[in-house]
mmCIF file of N, CA and C in Angstrom:
data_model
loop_
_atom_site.group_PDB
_atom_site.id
_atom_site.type_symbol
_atom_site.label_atom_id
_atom_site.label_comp_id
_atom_site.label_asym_id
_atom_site.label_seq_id
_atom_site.Cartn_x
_atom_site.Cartn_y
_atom_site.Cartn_z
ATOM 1 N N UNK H 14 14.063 -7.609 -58.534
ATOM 2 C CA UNK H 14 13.638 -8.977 -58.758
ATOM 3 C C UNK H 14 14.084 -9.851 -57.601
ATOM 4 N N UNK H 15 13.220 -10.815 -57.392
ATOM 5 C CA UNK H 15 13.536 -11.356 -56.224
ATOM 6 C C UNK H 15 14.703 -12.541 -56.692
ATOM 7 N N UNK H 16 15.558 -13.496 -56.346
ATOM 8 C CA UNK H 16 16.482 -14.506 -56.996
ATOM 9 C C UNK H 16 15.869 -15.829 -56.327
ATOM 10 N N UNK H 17 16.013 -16.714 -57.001
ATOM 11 C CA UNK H 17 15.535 -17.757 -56.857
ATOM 12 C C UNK H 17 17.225 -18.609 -56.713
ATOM 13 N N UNK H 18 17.109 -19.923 -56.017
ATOM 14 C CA UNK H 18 18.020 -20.629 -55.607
ATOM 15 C C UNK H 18 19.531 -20.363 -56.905
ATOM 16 N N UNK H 19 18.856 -20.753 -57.949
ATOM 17 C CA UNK H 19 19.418 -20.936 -59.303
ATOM 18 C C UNK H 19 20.330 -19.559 -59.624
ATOM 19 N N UNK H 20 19.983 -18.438 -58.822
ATOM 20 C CA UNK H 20 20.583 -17.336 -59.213
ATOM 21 C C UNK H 20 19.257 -16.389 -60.055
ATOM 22 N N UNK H 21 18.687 -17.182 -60.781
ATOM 23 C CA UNK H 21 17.602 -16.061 -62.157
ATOM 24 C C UNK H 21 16.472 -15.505 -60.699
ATOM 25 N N UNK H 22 16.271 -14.343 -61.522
ATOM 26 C CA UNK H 22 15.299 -13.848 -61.384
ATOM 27 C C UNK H 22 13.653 -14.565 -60.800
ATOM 28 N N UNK H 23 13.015 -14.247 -60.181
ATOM 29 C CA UNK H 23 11.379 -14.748 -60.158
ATOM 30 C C UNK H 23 11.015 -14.905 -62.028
ATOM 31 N N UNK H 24 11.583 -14.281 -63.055
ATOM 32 C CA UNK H 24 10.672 -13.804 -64.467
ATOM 33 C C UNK H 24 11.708 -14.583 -64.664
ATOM 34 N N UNK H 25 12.660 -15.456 -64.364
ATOM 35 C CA UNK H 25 14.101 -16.038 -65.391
ATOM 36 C C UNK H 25 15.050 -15.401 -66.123
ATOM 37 N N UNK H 26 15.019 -13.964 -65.724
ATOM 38 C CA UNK H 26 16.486 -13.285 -66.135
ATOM 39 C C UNK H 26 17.338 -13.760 -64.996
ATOM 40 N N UNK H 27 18.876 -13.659 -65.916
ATOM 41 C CA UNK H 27 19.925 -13.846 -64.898
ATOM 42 C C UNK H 27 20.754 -12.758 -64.618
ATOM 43 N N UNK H 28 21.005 -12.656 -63.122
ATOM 44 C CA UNK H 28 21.355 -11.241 -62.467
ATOM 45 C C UNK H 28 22.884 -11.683 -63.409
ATOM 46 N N UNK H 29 23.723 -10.834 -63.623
ATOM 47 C CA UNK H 29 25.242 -10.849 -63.976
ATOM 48 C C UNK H 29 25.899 -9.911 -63.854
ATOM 49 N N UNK H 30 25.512 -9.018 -62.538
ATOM 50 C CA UNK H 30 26.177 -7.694 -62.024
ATOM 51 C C UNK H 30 27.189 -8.100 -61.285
ATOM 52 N N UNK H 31 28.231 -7.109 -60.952
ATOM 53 C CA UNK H 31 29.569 -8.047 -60.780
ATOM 54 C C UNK H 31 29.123 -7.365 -58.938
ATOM 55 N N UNK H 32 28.412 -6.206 -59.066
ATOM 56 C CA UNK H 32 28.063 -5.557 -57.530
ATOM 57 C C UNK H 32 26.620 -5.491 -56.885
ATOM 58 N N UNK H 33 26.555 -5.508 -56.182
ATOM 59 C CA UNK H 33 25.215 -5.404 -55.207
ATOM 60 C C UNK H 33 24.793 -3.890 -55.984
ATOM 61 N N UNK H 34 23.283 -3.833 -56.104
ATOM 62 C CA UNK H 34 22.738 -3.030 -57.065
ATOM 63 C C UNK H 34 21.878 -2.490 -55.802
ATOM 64 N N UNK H 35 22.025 -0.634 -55.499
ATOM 65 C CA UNK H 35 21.576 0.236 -54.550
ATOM 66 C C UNK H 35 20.488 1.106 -55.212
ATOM 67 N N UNK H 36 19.491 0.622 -55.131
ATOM 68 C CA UNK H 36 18.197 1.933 -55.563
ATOM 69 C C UNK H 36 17.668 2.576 -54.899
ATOM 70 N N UNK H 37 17.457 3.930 -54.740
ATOM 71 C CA UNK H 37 16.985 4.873 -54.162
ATOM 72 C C UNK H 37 15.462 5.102 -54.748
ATOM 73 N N UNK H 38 14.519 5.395 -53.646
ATOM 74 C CA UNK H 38 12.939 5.820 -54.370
ATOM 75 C C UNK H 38 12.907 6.528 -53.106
ATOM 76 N N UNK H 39 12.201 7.546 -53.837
ATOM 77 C CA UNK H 39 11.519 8.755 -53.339
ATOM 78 C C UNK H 39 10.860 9.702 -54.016
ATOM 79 N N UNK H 40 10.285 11.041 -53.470
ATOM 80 C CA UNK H 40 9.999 12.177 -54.246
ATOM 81 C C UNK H 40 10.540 13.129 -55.099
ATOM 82 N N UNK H 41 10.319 13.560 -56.067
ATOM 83 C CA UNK H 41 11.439 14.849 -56.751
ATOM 84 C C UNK H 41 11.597 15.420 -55.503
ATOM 85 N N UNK H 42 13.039 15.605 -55.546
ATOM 86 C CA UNK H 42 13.459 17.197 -55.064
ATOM 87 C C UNK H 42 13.746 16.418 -53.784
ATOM 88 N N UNK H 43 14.055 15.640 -53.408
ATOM 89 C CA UNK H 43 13.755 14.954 -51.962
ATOM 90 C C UNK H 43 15.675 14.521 -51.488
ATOM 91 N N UNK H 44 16.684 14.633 -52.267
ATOM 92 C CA UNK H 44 17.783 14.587 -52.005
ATOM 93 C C UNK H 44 18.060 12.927 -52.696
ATOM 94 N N UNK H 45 17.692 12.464 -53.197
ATOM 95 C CA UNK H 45 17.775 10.509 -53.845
ATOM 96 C C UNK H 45 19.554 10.573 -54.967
ATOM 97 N N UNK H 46 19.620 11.792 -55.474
ATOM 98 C CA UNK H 46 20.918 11.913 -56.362
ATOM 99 C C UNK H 46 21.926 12.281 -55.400
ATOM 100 N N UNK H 47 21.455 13.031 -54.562
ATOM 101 C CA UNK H 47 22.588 13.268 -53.343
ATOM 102 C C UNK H 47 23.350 12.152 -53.010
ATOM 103 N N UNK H 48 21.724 11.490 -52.279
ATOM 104 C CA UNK H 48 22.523 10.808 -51.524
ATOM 105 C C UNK H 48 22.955 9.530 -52.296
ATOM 106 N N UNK H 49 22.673 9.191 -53.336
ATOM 107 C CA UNK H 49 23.197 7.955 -54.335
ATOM 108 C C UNK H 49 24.735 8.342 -54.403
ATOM 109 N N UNK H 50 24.910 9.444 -54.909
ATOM 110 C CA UNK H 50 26.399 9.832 -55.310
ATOM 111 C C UNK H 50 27.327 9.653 -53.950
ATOM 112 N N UNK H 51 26.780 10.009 -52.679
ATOM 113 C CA UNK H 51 27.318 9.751 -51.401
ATOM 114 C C UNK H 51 28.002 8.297 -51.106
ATOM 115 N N UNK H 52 26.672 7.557 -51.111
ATOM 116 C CA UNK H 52 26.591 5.894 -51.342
ATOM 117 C C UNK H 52 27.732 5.350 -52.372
ATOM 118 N N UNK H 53 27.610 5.578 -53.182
ATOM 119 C CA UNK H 53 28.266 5.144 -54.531
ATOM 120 C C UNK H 53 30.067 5.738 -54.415
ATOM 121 N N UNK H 54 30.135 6.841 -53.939
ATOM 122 C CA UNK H 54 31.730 7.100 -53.639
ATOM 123 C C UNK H 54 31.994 6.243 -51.883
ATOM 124 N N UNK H 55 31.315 6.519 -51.385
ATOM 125 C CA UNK H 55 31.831 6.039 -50.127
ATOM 126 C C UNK H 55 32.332 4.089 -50.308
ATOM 127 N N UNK H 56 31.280 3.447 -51.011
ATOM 128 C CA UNK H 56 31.391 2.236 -50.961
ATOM 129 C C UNK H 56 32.267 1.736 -52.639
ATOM 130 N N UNK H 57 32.628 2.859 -53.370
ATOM 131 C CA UNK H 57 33.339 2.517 -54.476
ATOM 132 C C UNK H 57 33.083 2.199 -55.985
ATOM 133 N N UNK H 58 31.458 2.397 -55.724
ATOM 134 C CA UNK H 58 30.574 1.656 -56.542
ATOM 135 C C UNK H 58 29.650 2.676 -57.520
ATOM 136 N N UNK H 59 29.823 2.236 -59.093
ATOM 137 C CA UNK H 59 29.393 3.382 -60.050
ATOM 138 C C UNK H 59 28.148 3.630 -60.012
ATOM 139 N N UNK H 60 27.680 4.860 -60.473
ATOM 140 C CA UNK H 60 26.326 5.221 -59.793
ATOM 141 C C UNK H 60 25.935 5.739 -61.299
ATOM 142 N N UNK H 61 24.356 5.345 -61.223
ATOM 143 C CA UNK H 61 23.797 5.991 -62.627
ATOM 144 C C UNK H 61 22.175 6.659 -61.798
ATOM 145 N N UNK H 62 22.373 7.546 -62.217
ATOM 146 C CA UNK H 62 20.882 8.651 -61.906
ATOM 147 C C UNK H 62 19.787 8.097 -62.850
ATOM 148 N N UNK H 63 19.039 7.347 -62.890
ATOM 149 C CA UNK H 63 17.664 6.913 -63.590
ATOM 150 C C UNK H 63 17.181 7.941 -64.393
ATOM 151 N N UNK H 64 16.899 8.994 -63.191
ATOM 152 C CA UNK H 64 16.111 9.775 -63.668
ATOM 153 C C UNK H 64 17.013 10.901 -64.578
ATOM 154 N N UNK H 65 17.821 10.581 -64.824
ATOM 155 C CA UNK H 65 18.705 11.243 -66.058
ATOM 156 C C UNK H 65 18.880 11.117 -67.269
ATOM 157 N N UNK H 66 18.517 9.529 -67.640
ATOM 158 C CA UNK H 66 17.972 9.143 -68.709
ATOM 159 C C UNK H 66 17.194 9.395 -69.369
ATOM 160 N N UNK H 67 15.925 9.400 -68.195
ATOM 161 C CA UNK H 67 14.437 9.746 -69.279
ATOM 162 C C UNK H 67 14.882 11.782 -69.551
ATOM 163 N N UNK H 68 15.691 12.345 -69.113
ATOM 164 C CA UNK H 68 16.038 13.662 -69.364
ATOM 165 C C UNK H 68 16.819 13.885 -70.268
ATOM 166 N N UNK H 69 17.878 12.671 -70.622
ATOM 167 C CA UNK H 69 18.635 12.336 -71.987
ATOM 168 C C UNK H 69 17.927 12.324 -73.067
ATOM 169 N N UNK H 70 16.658 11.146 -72.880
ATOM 170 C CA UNK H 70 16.061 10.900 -74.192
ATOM 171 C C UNK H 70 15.213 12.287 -74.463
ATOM 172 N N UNK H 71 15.008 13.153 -73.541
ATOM 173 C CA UNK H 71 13.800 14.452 -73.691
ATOM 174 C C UNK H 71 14.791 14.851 -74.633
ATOM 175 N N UNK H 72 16.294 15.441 -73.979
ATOM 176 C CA UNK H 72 16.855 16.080 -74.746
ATOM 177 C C UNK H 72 17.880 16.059 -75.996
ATOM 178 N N UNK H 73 17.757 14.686 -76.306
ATOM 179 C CA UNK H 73 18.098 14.363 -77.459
ATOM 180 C C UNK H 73 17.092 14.437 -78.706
ATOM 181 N N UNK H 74 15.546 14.312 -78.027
ATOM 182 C CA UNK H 74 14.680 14.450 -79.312
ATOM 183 C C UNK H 74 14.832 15.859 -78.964
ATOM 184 N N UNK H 75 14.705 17.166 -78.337
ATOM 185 C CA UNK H 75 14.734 18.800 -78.107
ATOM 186 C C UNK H 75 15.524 18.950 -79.334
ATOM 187 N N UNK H 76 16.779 18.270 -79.394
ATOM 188 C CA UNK H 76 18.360 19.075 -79.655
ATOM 189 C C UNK H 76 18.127 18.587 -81.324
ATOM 190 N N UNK H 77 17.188 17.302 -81.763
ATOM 191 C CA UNK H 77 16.788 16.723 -83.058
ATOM 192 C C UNK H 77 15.628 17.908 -83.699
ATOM 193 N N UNK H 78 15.420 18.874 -83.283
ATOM 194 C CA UNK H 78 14.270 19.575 -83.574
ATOM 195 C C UNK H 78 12.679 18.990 -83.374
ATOM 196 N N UNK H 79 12.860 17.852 -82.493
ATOM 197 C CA UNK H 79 11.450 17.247 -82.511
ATOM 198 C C UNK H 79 10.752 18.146 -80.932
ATOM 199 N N UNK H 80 9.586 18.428 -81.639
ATOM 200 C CA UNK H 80 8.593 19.025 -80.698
ATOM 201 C C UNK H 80 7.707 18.578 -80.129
ATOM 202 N N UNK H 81 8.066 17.918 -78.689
ATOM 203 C CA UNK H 81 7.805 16.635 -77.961
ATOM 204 C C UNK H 81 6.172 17.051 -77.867
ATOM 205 N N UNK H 82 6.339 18.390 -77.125
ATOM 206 C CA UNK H 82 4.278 17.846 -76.674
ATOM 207 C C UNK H 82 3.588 17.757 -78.246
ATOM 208 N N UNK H 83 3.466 18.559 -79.100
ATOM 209 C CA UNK H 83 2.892 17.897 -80.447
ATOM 210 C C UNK H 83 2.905 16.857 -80.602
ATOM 211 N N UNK H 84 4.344 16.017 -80.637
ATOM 212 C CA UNK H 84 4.568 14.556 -81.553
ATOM 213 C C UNK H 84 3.892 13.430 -79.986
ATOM 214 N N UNK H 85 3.516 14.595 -79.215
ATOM 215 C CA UNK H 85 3.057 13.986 -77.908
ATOM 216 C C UNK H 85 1.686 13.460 -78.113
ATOM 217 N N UNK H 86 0.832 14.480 -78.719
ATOM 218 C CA UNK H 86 -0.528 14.668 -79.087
ATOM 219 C C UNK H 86 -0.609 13.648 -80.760
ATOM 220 N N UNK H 87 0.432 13.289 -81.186
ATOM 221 C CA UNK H 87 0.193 12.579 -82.559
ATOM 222 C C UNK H 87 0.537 10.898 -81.969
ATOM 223 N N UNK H 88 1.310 10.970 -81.049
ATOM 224 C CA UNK H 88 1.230 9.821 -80.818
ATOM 225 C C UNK H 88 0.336 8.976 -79.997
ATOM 226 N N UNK H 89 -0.546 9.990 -79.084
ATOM 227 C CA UNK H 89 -1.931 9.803 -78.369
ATOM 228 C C UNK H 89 -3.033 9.451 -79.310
ATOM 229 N N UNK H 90 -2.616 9.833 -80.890
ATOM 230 C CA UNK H 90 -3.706 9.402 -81.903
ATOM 231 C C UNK H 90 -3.301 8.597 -82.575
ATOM 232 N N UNK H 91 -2.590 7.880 -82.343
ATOM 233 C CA UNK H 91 -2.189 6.267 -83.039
ATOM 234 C C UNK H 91 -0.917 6.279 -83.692
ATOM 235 N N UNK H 92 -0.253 7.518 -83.887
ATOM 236 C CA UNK H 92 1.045 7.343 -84.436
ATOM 237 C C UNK H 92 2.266 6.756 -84.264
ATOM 238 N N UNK H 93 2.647 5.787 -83.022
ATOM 239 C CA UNK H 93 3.235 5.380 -82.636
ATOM 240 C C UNK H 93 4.706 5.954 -81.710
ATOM 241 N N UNK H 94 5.589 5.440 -80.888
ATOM 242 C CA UNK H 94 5.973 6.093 -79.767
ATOM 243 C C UNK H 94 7.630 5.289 -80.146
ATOM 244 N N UNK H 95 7.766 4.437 -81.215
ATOM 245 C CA UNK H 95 9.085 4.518 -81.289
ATOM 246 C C UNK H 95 10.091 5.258 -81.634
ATOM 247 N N UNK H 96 10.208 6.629 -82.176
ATOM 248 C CA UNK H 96 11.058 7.706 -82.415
ATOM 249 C C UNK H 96 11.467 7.884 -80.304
ATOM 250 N N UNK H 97 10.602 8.042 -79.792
ATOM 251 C CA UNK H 97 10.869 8.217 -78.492
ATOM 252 C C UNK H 97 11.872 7.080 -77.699
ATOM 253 N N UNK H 98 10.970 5.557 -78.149
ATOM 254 C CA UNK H 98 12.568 4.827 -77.883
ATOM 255 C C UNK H 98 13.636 4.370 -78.220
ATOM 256 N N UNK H 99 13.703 4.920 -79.803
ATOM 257 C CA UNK H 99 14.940 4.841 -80.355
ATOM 258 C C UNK H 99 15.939 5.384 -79.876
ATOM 259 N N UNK H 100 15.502 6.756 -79.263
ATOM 260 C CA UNK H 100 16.504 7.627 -78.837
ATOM 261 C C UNK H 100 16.970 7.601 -77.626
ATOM 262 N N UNK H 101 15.990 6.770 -76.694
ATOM 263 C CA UNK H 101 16.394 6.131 -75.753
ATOM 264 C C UNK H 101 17.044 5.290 -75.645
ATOM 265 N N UNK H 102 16.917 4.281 -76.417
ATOM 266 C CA UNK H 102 18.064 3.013 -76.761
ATOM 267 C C UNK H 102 19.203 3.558 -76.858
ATOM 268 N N UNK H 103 19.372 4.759 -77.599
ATOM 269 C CA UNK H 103 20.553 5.283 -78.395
ATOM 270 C C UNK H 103 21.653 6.009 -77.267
ATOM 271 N N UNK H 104 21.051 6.382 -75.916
ATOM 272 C CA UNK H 104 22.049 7.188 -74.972
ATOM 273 C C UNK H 104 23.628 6.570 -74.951
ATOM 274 N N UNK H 105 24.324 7.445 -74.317
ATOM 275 C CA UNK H 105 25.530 7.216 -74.455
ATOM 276 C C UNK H 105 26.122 7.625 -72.759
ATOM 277 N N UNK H 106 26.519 7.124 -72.050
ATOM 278 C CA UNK H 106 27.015 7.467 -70.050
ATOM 279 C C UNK H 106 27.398 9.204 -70.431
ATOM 280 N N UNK H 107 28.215 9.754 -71.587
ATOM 281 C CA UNK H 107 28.586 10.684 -71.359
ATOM 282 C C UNK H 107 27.840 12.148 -71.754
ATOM 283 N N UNK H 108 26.652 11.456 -72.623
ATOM 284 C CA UNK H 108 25.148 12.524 -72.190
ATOM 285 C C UNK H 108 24.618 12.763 -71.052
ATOM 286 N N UNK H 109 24.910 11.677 -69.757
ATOM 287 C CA UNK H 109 24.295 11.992 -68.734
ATOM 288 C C UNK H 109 25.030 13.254 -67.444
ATOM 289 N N UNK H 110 25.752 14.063 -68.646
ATOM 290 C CA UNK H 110 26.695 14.843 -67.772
ATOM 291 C C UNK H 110 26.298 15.971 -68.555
ATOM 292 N N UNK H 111 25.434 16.412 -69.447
ATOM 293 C CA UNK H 111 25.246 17.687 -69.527
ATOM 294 C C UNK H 111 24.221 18.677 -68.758
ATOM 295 N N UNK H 112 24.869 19.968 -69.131
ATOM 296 C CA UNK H 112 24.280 21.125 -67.551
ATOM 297 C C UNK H 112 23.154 21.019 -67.803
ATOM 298 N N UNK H 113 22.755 20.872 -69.350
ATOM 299 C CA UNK H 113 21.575 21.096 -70.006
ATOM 300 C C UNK H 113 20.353 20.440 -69.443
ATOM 301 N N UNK H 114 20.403 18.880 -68.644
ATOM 302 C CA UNK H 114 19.722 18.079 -68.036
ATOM 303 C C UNK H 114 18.606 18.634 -67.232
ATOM 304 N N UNK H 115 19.014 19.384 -65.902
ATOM 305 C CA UNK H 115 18.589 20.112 -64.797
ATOM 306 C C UNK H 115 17.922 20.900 -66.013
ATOM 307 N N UNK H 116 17.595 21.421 -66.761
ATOM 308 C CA UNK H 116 16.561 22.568 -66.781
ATOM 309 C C UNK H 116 15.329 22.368 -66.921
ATOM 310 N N UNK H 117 14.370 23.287 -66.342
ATOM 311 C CA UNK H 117 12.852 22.872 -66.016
ATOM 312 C C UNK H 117 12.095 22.672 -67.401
ATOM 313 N N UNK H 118 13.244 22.943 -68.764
ATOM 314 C CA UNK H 118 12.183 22.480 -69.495
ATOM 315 C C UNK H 118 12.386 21.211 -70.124
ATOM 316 N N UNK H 119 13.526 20.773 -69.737
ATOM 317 C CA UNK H 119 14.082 19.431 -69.995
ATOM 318 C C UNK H 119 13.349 18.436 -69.113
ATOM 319 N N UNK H 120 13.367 19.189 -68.005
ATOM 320 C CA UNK H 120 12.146 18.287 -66.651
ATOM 321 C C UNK H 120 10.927 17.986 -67.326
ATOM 322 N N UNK H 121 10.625 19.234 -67.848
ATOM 323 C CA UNK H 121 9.220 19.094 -68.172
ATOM 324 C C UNK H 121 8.659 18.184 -69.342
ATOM 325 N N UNK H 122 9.819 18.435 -70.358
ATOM 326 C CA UNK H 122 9.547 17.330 -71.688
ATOM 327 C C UNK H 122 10.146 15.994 -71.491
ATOM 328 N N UNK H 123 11.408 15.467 -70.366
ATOM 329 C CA UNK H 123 10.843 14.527 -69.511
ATOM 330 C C UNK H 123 9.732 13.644 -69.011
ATOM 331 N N UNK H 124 9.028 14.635 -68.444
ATOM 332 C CA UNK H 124 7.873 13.831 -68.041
ATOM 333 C C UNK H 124 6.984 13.161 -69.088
ATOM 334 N N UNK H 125 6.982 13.956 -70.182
ATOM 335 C CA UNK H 125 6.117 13.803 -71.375
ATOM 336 C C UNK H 125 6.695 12.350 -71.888
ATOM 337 N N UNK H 126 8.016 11.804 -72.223
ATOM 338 C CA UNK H 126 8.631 10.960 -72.736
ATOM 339 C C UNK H 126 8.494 9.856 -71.855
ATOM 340 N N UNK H 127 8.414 9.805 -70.608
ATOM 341 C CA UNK H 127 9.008 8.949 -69.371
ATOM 342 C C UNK H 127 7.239 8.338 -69.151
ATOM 343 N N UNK H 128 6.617 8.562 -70.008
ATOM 344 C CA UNK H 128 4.983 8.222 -70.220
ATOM 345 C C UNK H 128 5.078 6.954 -70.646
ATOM 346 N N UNK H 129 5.832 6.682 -71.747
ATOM 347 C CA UNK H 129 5.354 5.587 -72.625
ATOM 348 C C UNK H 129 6.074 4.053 -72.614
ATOM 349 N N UNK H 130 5.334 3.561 -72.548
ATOM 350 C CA UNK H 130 6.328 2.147 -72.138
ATOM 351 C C UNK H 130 7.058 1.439 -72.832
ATOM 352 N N UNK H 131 7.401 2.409 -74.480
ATOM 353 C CA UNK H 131 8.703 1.748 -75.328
ATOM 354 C C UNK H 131 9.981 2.186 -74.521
ATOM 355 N N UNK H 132 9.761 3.637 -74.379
ATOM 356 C CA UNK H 132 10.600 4.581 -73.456
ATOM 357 C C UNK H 132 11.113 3.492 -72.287
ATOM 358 N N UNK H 133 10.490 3.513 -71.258
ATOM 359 C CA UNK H 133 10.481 2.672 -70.094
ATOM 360 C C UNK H 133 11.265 1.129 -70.311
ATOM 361 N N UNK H 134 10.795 0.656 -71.274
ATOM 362 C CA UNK H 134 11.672 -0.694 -71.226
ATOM 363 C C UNK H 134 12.572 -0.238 -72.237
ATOM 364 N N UNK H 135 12.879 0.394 -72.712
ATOM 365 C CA UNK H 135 14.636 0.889 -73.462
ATOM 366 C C UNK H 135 15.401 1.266 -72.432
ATOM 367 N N UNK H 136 14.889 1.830 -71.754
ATOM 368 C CA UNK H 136 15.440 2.473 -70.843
ATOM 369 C C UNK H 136 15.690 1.320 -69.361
ATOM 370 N N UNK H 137 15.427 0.306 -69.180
ATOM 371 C CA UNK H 137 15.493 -0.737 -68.053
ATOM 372 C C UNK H 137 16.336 -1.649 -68.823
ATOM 373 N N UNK H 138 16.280 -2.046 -70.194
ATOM 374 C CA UNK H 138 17.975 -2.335 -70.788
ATOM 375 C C UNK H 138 19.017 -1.610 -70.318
ATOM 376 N N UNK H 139 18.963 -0.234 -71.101
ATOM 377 C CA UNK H 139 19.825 0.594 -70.797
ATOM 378 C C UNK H 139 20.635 0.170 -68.683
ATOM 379 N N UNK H 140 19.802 0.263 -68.285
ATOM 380 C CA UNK H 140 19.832 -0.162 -66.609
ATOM 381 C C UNK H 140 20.348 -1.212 -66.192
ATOM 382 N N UNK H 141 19.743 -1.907 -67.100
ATOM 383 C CA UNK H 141 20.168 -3.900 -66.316
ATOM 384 C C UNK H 141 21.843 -3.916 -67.125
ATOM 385 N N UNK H 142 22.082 -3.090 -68.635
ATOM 386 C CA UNK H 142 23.299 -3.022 -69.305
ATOM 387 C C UNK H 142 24.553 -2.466 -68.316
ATOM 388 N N UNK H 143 24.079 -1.410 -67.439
ATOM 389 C CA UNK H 143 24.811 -0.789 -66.924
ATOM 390 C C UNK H 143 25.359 -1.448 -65.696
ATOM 391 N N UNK H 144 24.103 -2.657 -65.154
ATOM 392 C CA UNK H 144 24.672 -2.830 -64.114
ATOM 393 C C UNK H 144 25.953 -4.398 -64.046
ATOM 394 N N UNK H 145 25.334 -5.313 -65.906
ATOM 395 C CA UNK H 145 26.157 -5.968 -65.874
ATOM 396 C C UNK H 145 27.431 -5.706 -66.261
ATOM 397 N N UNK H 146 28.142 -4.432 -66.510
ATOM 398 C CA UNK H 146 29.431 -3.886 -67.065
ATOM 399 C C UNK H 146 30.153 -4.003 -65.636
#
């Protein structure tokens, strides 16, 4: 967001991060967690992987017995997509440390979740929360 004189945002949120906020964009697989974690120890400053989240919420509905591409295909027919951001709302910093994350099928039901835009703005709370702590 760009800041306006006042401090808020261009949209009128107010920044209340106590640190300069470092985002990385790029491609999968392209080194962006590397080098964040690099960034983030060198200059002192806590680092959260984005893209670890939407791999949290995959694998918190996995580990609930919910069977994402189905409830994928029910929610493409009108069933609605909040079970997906409940559980997103619901993460906790110390889910974002399991091995379980990295696996390609966690990637994969990832992608499926990281679709929907309840997901997406639970998850940019979750973000803006982290950065005002």
């Amino acid at each position: 967001d760009r800041l306006q004189d006042d401090g808020t945002a261009a949209g009128g949120s107010r920044h209340t991060h106590k640190l300069p906020v470092v985002a990385i964009d790029g491609p999968a697989a392209s080194g962006k967690s590397t080098l964040a974690r690099r960034i983030a120890a060198h200059l002192n400053f806590p680092c959260l992987d984005t893209g670890l989240l939407y791999r949290a919420t995959a694998l918190r509905l996995h580990r609930k017995g919910l069977n994402i591409p189905e409830y994928d295909k029910e929610v493409k027919e009108g069933a609605g997509e909040d079970k997906f951001a409940e559980e997103a709302s619901a993460l906790s910093l110390e889910e974002l440390d399991d091995a379980e994350l990295t696996s390609d099928l966690v990637g994969e039901l990832a992608s499926i979740v990281s679709a929907y835009p309840k997901v997406r703005r639970a998850l940019e709370s979750y973000q803006r929360n982290f950065c005002a702590q």
